[in-house]
Amino acid sequence: MDIVTPECRAFLLDTVRTGKLATVRADGRPHVVPIWFDLDTDNTLYFNTWHTSVKAKNIRRDPRICLCVDDECPPFTFAMLEGIAAFVEDHHASVYWAARLGGRYMGSDQAEAYGKRNSVEGELLVRVMLTHVLFQKDIAS
């Protein structure tokens, strides 16, 4: 069963927005950073990160993540996605998702260049199996 409703999927994908990714530091403090992301069709979300980034270190220790994507214009809409992250050890998948992310955020003419740039050794592909999604549309209406 897809936990991302069609309306939520459209909100997440029809307009390019960064997501704010939250992970947990070793001392329990939250760590929140903007990321490029994309969704697959089976309750999975993908992003990439450098292997020494704080988010990569946090995910190795505690794979629980939360991503918030919002529209900052009235009447305001947001989606909060929770899930369990894992690193994907597949170079072909890394190239594919890096190109897909590059095309989504930088334009299709840049997809191949970003695919090469963001799938080098040291760059990690992260797959998140979504466990919970909260979608609130037009909350100021």
PDB file of C-alpha atoms in Angstrom:
ATOM      1  CA  MET A   1       0.000   0.000   0.000  1.00  0.00           C
ATOM      2  CA  ASP A   2       1.357   3.406  -0.972  1.00  0.00           C
ATOM      3  CA  ILE A   3       1.396   5.684   2.081  1.00  0.00           C
ATOM      4  CA  VAL A   4       2.046   8.735  -0.106  1.00  0.00           C
ATOM      5  CA  THR A   5      -1.333   9.870  -1.427  1.00  0.00           C
ATOM      6  CA  PRO A   6      -1.581  11.084  -5.027  1.00  0.00           C
ATOM      7  CA  GLU A   7      -2.211  14.626  -3.761  1.00  0.00           C
ATOM      8  CA  CYS A   8       0.866  14.503  -1.514  1.00  0.00           C
ATOM      9  CA  ARG A   9       2.997  12.981  -4.315  1.00  0.00           C
ATOM     10  CA  ALA A  10       1.932  15.816  -6.634  1.00  0.00           C
ATOM     11  CA  PHE A  11       2.859  18.388  -3.978  1.00  0.00           C
ATOM     12  CA  LEU A  12       6.275  16.785  -3.491  1.00  0.00           C
ATOM     13  CA  LEU A  13       7.134  16.303  -7.157  1.00  0.00           C
ATOM     14  CA  ASP A  14       5.227  18.759  -9.358  1.00  0.00           C
ATOM     15  CA  THR A  15       7.184  21.773  -8.088  1.00  0.00           C
ATOM     16  CA  VAL A  16      10.876  21.618  -7.263  1.00  0.00           C
ATOM     17  CA  ARG A  17      11.400  22.183  -3.546  1.00  0.00           C
ATOM     18  CA  THR A  18      14.221  21.159  -1.265  1.00  0.00           C
ATOM     19  CA  GLY A  19      13.421  18.972   1.690  1.00  0.00           C
ATOM     20  CA  LYS A  20      14.676  19.679   5.192  1.00  0.00           C
ATOM     21  CA  LEU A  21      16.212  16.431   6.425  1.00  0.00           C
ATOM     22  CA  ALA A  22      16.405  15.769  10.158  1.00  0.00           C
ATOM     23  CA  THR A  23      18.745  13.182  11.643  1.00  0.00           C
ATOM     24  CA  VAL A  24      19.855  12.653  15.233  1.00  0.00           C
ATOM     25  CA  ARG A  25      23.379  13.441  16.443  1.00  0.00           C
ATOM     26  CA  ALA A  26      25.172  11.098  18.841  1.00  0.00           C
ATOM     27  CA  ASP A  27      24.358  13.406  21.776  1.00  0.00           C
ATOM     28  CA  GLY A  28      20.658  13.465  20.843  1.00  0.00           C
ATOM     29  CA  ARG A  29      20.585  16.925  19.278  1.00  0.00           C
ATOM     30  CA  PRO A  30      18.751  17.243  15.969  1.00  0.00           C
ATOM     31  CA  HIS A  31      20.651  17.974  12.774  1.00  0.00           C
ATOM     32  CA  VAL A  32      18.590  19.550   9.973  1.00  0.00           C
ATOM     33  CA  VAL A  33      19.855  20.310   6.463  1.00  0.00           C
ATOM     34  CA  PRO A  34      18.263  21.001   3.077  1.00  0.00           C
ATOM     35  CA  ILE A  35      18.547  18.211   0.521  1.00  0.00           C
ATOM     36  CA  TRP A  36      17.595  17.337  -3.018  1.00  0.00           C
ATOM     37  CA  PHE A  37      15.254  14.339  -2.998  1.00  0.00           C
ATOM     38  CA  ASP A  38      13.080  12.259  -5.278  1.00  0.00           C
ATOM     39  CA  LEU A  39      10.432   9.601  -4.738  1.00  0.00           C
ATOM     40  CA  ASP A  40      10.126   6.177  -6.265  1.00  0.00           C
ATOM     41  CA  THR A  41       6.786   4.439  -6.674  1.00  0.00           C
ATOM     42  CA  ASP A  42       6.982   2.083  -3.690  1.00  0.00           C
ATOM     43  CA  ASN A  43       7.139   4.252  -0.547  1.00  0.00           C
ATOM     44  CA  THR A  44      10.823   4.987  -1.079  1.00  0.00           C
ATOM     45  CA  LEU A  45      12.656   8.273  -1.147  1.00  0.00           C
ATOM     46  CA  TYR A  46      16.190   8.803  -2.475  1.00  0.00           C
ATOM     47  CA  PHE A  47      18.903  11.386  -1.894  1.00  0.00           C
ATOM     48  CA  ASN A  48      22.669  11.410  -1.948  1.00  0.00           C
ATOM     49  CA  THR A  49      25.313  12.692   0.425  1.00  0.00           C
ATOM     50  CA  TRP A  50      29.057  12.692   0.917  1.00  0.00           C
ATOM     51  CA  HIS A  51      30.348   9.815   3.058  1.00  0.00           C
ATOM     52  CA  THR A  52      31.845  12.106   5.738  1.00  0.00           C
ATOM     53  CA  SER A  53      28.840  14.425   6.068  1.00  0.00           C
ATOM     54  CA  VAL A  54      27.154  14.801   9.438  1.00  0.00           C
ATOM     55  CA  LYS A  55      23.960  13.290   8.021  1.00  0.00           C
ATOM     56  CA  ALA A  56      25.852  10.217   6.747  1.00  0.00           C
ATOM     57  CA  LYS A  57      27.500   9.740  10.150  1.00  0.00           C
ATOM     58  CA  ASN A  58      24.159  10.142  11.902  1.00  0.00           C
ATOM     59  CA  ILE A  59      22.392   7.679   9.579  1.00  0.00           C
ATOM     60  CA  ARG A  60      25.116   5.055  10.132  1.00  0.00           C
ATOM     61  CA  ARG A  61      24.453   5.240  13.869  1.00  0.00           C
ATOM     62  CA  ASP A  62      20.671   5.791  13.813  1.00  0.00           C
ATOM     63  CA  PRO A  63      18.884   5.271  10.483  1.00  0.00           C
ATOM     64  CA  ARG A  64      15.651   7.034  11.485  1.00  0.00           C
ATOM     65  CA  ILE A  65      15.056  10.225   9.493  1.00  0.00           C
ATOM     66  CA  CYS A  66      12.371  12.837   9.041  1.00  0.00           C
ATOM     67  CA  LEU A  67      11.964  15.055   5.987  1.00  0.00           C
ATOM     68  CA  CYS A  68       9.813  18.179   5.879  1.00  0.00           C
ATOM     69  CA  VAL A  69       8.862  19.770   2.570  1.00  0.00           C
ATOM     70  CA  ASP A  70       6.799  22.939   2.676  1.00  0.00           C
ATOM     71  CA  ASP A  71       5.253  25.660   0.581  1.00  0.00           C
ATOM     72  CA  GLU A  72       6.065  28.918   2.351  1.00  0.00           C
ATOM     73  CA  CYS A  73       3.364  30.891   0.515  1.00  0.00           C
ATOM     74  CA  PRO A  74      -0.191  31.250   1.792  1.00  0.00           C
ATOM     75  CA  PRO A  75      -2.304  29.278   2.325  1.00  0.00           C
ATOM     76  CA  PHE A  76       0.702  27.052   3.278  1.00  0.00           C
ATOM     77  CA  THR A  77       1.050  23.326   2.703  1.00  0.00           C
ATOM     78  CA  PHE A  78       3.543  20.830   4.063  1.00  0.00           C
ATOM     79  CA  ALA A  79       4.447  17.169   4.014  1.00  0.00           C
ATOM     80  CA  MET A  80       6.364  15.402   6.756  1.00  0.00           C
ATOM     81  CA  LEU A  81       7.862  12.046   5.811  1.00  0.00           C
ATOM     82  CA  GLU A  82       9.403   9.660   8.334  1.00  0.00           C
ATOM     83  CA  GLY A  83      11.370   6.566   7.485  1.00  0.00           C
ATOM     84  CA  ILE A  84      14.366   4.305   7.843  1.00  0.00           C
ATOM     85  CA  ALA A  85      17.435   5.148   5.765  1.00  0.00           C
ATOM     86  CA  ALA A  86      19.945   2.719   4.276  1.00  0.00           C
ATOM     87  CA  PHE A  87      22.954   3.172   2.029  1.00  0.00           C
ATOM     88  CA  VAL A  88      22.655   1.594  -1.421  1.00  0.00           C
ATOM     89  CA  GLU A  89      25.791  -0.274  -2.521  1.00  0.00           C
ATOM     90  CA  ASP A  90      25.057  -0.283  -6.259  1.00  0.00           C
ATOM     91  CA  HIS A  91      27.050   1.983  -8.572  1.00  0.00           C
ATOM     92  CA  HIS A  92      24.492   1.806 -11.393  1.00  0.00           C
ATOM     93  CA  ALA A  93      21.736   2.858  -8.989  1.00  0.00           C
ATOM     94  CA  SER A  94      23.947   5.694  -7.708  1.00  0.00           C
ATOM     95  CA  VAL A  95      24.518   7.001 -11.232  1.00  0.00           C
ATOM     96  CA  TYR A  96      20.812   6.667 -12.081  1.00  0.00           C
ATOM     97  CA  TRP A  97      19.561   8.499  -8.985  1.00  0.00           C
ATOM     98  CA  ALA A  98      22.293  11.159  -9.094  1.00  0.00           C
ATOM     99  CA  ALA A  99      21.304  11.939 -12.698  1.00  0.00           C
ATOM    100  CA  ARG A 100      17.612  11.889 -11.835  1.00  0.00           C
ATOM    101  CA  LEU A 101      18.174  14.274  -8.913  1.00  0.00           C
ATOM    102  CA  GLY A 102      20.403  16.528 -11.023  1.00  0.00           C
ATOM    103  CA  GLY A 103      17.800  16.667 -13.766  1.00  0.00           C
ATOM    104  CA  ARG A 104      15.014  17.386 -11.306  1.00  0.00           C
ATOM    105  CA  TYR A 105      16.804  20.250  -9.558  1.00  0.00           C
ATOM    106  CA  MET A 106      19.119  21.651 -12.253  1.00  0.00           C
ATOM    107  CA  GLY A 107      17.250  20.828 -15.466  1.00  0.00           C
ATOM    108  CA  SER A 108      17.338  17.888 -17.842  1.00  0.00           C
ATOM    109  CA  ASP A 109      20.279  19.368 -19.748  1.00  0.00           C
ATOM    110  CA  GLN A 110      22.388  19.049 -16.563  1.00  0.00           C
ATOM    111  CA  ALA A 111      21.237  15.558 -15.544  1.00  0.00           C
ATOM    112  CA  GLU A 112      24.140  13.609 -17.027  1.00  0.00           C
ATOM    113  CA  ALA A 113      26.779  15.979 -15.621  1.00  0.00           C
ATOM    114  CA  TYR A 114      25.277  15.805 -12.138  1.00  0.00           C
ATOM    115  CA  GLY A 115      24.914  12.045 -12.479  1.00  0.00           C
ATOM    116  CA  LYS A 116      28.666  11.754 -13.036  1.00  0.00           C
ATOM    117  CA  ARG A 117      29.575  14.353 -10.414  1.00  0.00           C
ATOM    118  CA  ASN A 118      27.381  12.930  -7.656  1.00  0.00           C
ATOM    119  CA  SER A 119      28.108   9.235  -8.152  1.00  0.00           C
ATOM    120  CA  VAL A 120      31.864   9.305  -7.602  1.00  0.00           C
ATOM    121  CA  GLU A 121      33.542   7.182  -4.951  1.00  0.00           C
ATOM    122  CA  GLY A 122      32.697   8.658  -1.561  1.00  0.00           C
ATOM    123  CA  GLU A 123      29.265   9.883  -2.611  1.00  0.00           C
ATOM    124  CA  LEU A 124      26.534   7.774  -1.022  1.00  0.00           C
ATOM    125  CA  LEU A 125      23.089   6.969  -2.336  1.00  0.00           C
ATOM    126  CA  VAL A 126      20.545   6.850   0.475  1.00  0.00           C
ATOM    127  CA  ARG A 127      17.259   4.973   0.161  1.00  0.00           C
ATOM    128  CA  VAL A 128      14.579   5.763   2.738  1.00  0.00           C
ATOM    129  CA  MET A 129      11.754   3.310   3.289  1.00  0.00           C
ATOM    130  CA  LEU A 130       8.906   5.567   4.348  1.00  0.00           C
ATOM    131  CA  THR A 131       7.027   4.519   7.470  1.00  0.00           C
ATOM    132  CA  HIS A 132       4.745   7.511   8.067  1.00  0.00           C
ATOM    133  CA  VAL A 133       3.577  10.496   6.013  1.00  0.00           C
ATOM    134  CA  LEU A 134       1.641  13.521   7.236  1.00  0.00           C
ATOM    135  CA  PHE A 135       0.286  15.856   4.553  1.00  0.00           C
ATOM    136  CA  GLN A 136      -1.480  19.113   5.416  1.00  0.00           C
ATOM    137  CA  LYS A 137      -2.820  21.196   2.530  1.00  0.00           C
ATOM    138  CA  ASP A 138      -3.836  24.854   2.704  1.00  0.00           C
ATOM    139  CA  ILE A 139      -3.511  25.027   6.481  1.00  0.00           C
ATOM    140  CA  ALA A 140      -4.235  28.766   6.648  1.00  0.00           C
ATOM    141  CA  SER A 141      -7.497  28.499   4.703  1.00  0.00           C
TER     142      SER A 141
END
